[in-house]
Coordinates of C-alpha atoms and ligand atoms in Angstrom, one line a residue:
X1 CA 25.4 15.7 2.1
X2 CA 23.0 17.2 -0.4
X3 CA 20.3 14.8 -1.7
X4 CA 18.7 15.9 -5.0
X5 CA 15.0 16.6 -5.0
X6 CA 13.2 13.9 -7.0
X7 CA 11.1 15.3 -9.9
X8 CA 7.3 15.1 -9.4
X9 CA 5.3 12.2 -10.9
X10 CA 2.1 12.7 -8.9
X11 CA 1.6 15.9 -7.0
X12 CA 0.5 16.3 -3.4
X13 CA -2.7 17.8 -4.6
X14 CA -3.5 14.9 -6.9
X15 CA -2.7 12.4 -4.1
X16 CA -4.9 14.2 -1.6
X17 CA -7.8 14.4 -4.1
X18 CA -7.4 10.7 -4.8
X19 CA -7.3 9.8 -1.2
X20 CA -10.5 11.7 -0.6
X21 CA -12.2 9.8 -3.4
X22 CA -11.0 6.4 -2.2
X23 CA -12.1 7.2 1.3
X24 CA -15.6 8.2 0.1
X25 CA -15.9 4.9 -1.9
X26 CA -14.7 2.8 1.0
X27 CA -16.9 4.6 3.5
X28 CA -19.9 4.0 1.2
X29 CA -19.0 0.3 0.6
X30 CA -18.5 -0.4 4.2
X31 CA -21.3 1.7 5.5
X32 CA -23.0 -1.3 7.1
X33 CA -19.8 -2.5 8.8
X34 CA -19.3 -1.3 12.3
X35 CA -15.7 -2.4 12.8
X36 CA -13.4 -2.3 9.7
X37 CA -9.8 -3.4 10.3
X38 CA -7.3 -1.6 8.1
X39 CA -4.1 -3.5 7.7
X40 CA -1.1 -1.3 6.6
X41 CA 1.9 -2.9 5.0
X42 CA 5.1 -1.5 6.5
X43 CA 7.0 0.5 5.9
X44 CA 5.8 2.0 2.6
X45 CA 2.1 2.3 3.4
X46 CA 2.4 4.2 6.6
X47 CA 1.6 7.7 5.3
X48 CA -1.1 6.5 2.9
X49 CA -2.8 4.5 5.7
X50 CA -2.6 7.5 8.0
X51 CA -4.3 9.8 5.5
X52 CA -6.8 7.3 4.2
X53 CA -7.9 6.2 7.7
X54 CA -8.4 9.7 8.9
X55 CA -10.7 10.5 6.0
X56 CA -13.1 7.5 6.4
X57 CA -16.5 8.3 7.7
X58 CA -17.0 4.9 9.3
X59 CA -15.7 3.2 12.4
X60 CA -12.2 1.6 11.8
X61 CA -9.2 0.3 13.5
X62 CA -5.6 -0.1 12.2
X63 CA -3.0 -2.7 12.5
X64 CA 0.3 -3.4 10.6
X65 CA 2.2 -6.1 9.0
X66 CA 5.7 -6.1 7.5
X67 CA 7.0 -8.3 4.7
X68 CA 10.2 -8.7 3.0
X69 CA 11.3 -10.3 -0.3
X70 CA 14.2 -12.6 -0.8
X71 CA 17.0 -11.4 -3.1
X72 CA 15.7 -8.5 -5.2
X73 CA 12.2 -10.0 -4.7
X74 CA 10.9 -9.2 -8.1
X75 CA 12.4 -12.2 -9.8
X76 CA 11.9 -15.1 -7.4
X77 CA 8.6 -13.8 -5.9
X78 CA 9.6 -15.4 -2.5
X79 CA 8.0 -13.3 0.3
X80 CA 8.6 -13.6 4.0
X81 CA 6.5 -12.3 6.9
X82 CA 8.6 -10.3 9.3
X83 CA 6.0 -8.7 11.5
X84 CA 2.5 -10.1 12.0
X85 CA -0.8 -8.5 13.1
X86 CA -1.7 -8.2 16.7
X87 CA -5.3 -8.7 15.9
X88 CA -7.1 -12.0 15.3
X89 CA -9.0 -11.4 12.1
X90 CA -11.3 -14.4 12.0
X91 CA -14.9 -13.1 11.3
X92 CA -13.6 -9.5 10.9
X93 CA -13.9 -7.2 7.8
X94 CA -10.3 -6.6 6.7
X95 CA -9.0 -4.0 4.2
X96 CA -5.3 -4.3 3.3
X97 CA -3.7 -1.0 2.5
X98 CA -0.6 -1.2 0.2
X99 CA 1.7 1.5 -1.2
X100 CA 2.6 0.0 -4.5
X101 CA 1.9 -3.2 -6.5
X102 CA 4.8 -4.0 -8.7
X103 CA 5.0 -7.7 -9.8
X104 CA 2.1 -8.5 -7.5
X105 CA 4.0 -11.2 -5.5
X106 CA 3.8 -9.4 -2.2
X107 CA 0.1 -8.6 -2.4
X108 CA -0.8 -12.1 -3.6
X109 CA 1.2 -13.6 -0.7
X110 CA -0.5 -11.3 1.8
X111 CA -4.0 -11.9 0.6
X112 CA -3.5 -15.7 0.6
X113 CA -2.1 -15.5 4.1
X114 CA -4.9 -13.4 5.5
X115 CA -7.6 -15.3 3.6
X116 CA -6.5 -18.5 5.4
X117 CA -7.4 -16.8 8.7
X118 CA -11.1 -16.7 7.7
X119 CA -12.0 -13.0 7.9
X120 CA -15.6 -12.1 7.2
X121 CA -14.4 -10.2 4.2
X122 CA -11.0 -9.3 2.7
X123 CA -10.3 -6.5 0.2
X124 CA -7.3 -4.4 -0.7
X125 CA -6.6 -0.8 -1.5
X126 CA -3.3 0.2 -3.3
X127 CA -2.2 3.7 -4.0
X128 CA 0.0 2.7 -7.0
X129 CA 0.2 -0.1 -9.5
X130 CA 2.9 -0.7 -12.2
X131 CA 0.8 -2.5 -14.8
X132 CA 3.7 -3.3 -17.1
X133 CA 5.5 -5.2 -14.4
X134 CA 2.6 -7.5 -13.5
X135 CA 3.6 -11.2 -13.0
X136 CA 0.9 -12.4 -10.7
X137 CA -2.9 -11.8 -11.1
X138 CA -4.2 -10.2 -7.9
X139 CA -7.4 -8.2 -7.6
X140 CA -7.1 -4.6 -6.3
X141 CA -10.5 -3.5 -5.1
X142 CA -9.5 0.2 -4.6
X143 CA -6.7 1.6 -6.8
X144 CA -5.2 5.1 -6.7
X145 CA -3.0 5.4 -9.8
X146 CA -1.5 3.3 -12.6
X147 CA 2.1 4.4 -13.1
X148 CA 4.9 3.5 -15.6
X149 CA 7.8 1.3 -14.8
X150 CA 9.9 3.8 -12.9
X151 CA 11.3 3.8 -9.4
X152 CA 9.1 6.0 -7.3
X153 CA 9.7 7.6 -3.9
X154 CA 7.8 9.8 -1.5
X155 CA 4.5 9.6 0.4
X156 CA 5.9 6.7 2.4
X157 CA 8.0 5.1 -0.4
X158 CA 11.8 5.1 -0.2
X159 CA 15.0 4.6 -2.1
X160 CA 17.6 3.3 0.3
X161 CA 15.5 4.8 3.1
X162 CA 15.6 8.3 1.6
X163 CA 12.6 10.5 0.5
X164 CA 9.9 8.7 2.5
X165 CA 8.5 11.9 3.9
X166 CA 8.1 13.8 0.6
X167 CA 4.5 14.9 0.3
X168 CA 4.4 13.9 -3.4
X169 CA 5.3 10.9 -5.5
X170 CA 8.6 11.5 -7.3
X171 CA 10.9 9.5 -9.5
X172 CA 14.6 8.6 -9.0
X173 CA 17.0 6.7 -11.1
X174 CA 17.9 3.4 -9.3
X175 CA 21.1 3.8 -7.2
X176 CA 21.0 7.6 -7.4
X177 CA 20.9 8.2 -3.6
Ligands
5GP201 P1 5.9 -6.7 -5.7 O1 6.8 -6.9 -6.8 O2 5.9 -7.9 -4.8 O3 4.5 -6.3 -6.2 O4 6.4 -5.5 -4.9 C1 7.4 -5.6 -4.0 C2 7.6 -4.4 -3.2 O5 8.6 -3.7 -3.9 C3 6.6 -3.3 -3.0 O6 5.7 -3.6 -1.9 C4 7.4 -2.1 -2.7 O7 7.8 -2.2 -1.3 C5 8.6 -2.4 -3.5 N1 8.6 -1.5 -4.7 C6 8.2 -1.9 -6.0 N2 8.3 -0.9 -6.8 C7 8.7 0.2 -6.1 C8 9.0 1.6 -6.4 O8 8.9 2.1 -7.5 N3 9.5 2.3 -5.3 C9 9.6 1.9 -4.1 N4 10.0 2.7 -3.1 N5 9.3 0.6 -3.7 C10 8.9 -0.2 -4.7

């Protein structure tokens, strides 16, 4: 089966430059913190988390959560936790690492869930945001790129589990794989 190569929206070089800048800001902001916990949201954030965490100049640990949305997720906003952290975050400094914020329902749910566990601090870093699709107000402390309302793949993001390992962010028409 031949799968067409998605056209480039954000190049590998642009992503890597941005990851470097985000890592520098986070390292500066958390300079006084000796144990930052980075929480990656599976599956989409796994590559972004891997790159970002390796470029931080401060002590850090990583853990993961997985969430899913009911139905198409973007209309109802109902989110379900399907894999929880292994770490107790009470009193810890936590940085959530997300691939993409679309309507904002997923991130809002995640931040509310984690805040209830009483971390010392809670912030989030998202690589991409679709501003036009916003339905819920949720603060993003560290943002990579604002993008238009298109379906994006690559750098961890998929379309029907294809294209996750592309080194760049590309676009696909929905249902094209
Ligand atoms: P939300 O609407 O809750 O902000 O985002 C829900 C989830 O939909 C995101 O975490 C992401 O997994 C997925 N998503 C939204 N837009 C895209 C996209 O353009 N490409 C991919 N691969 N996933 C997306």
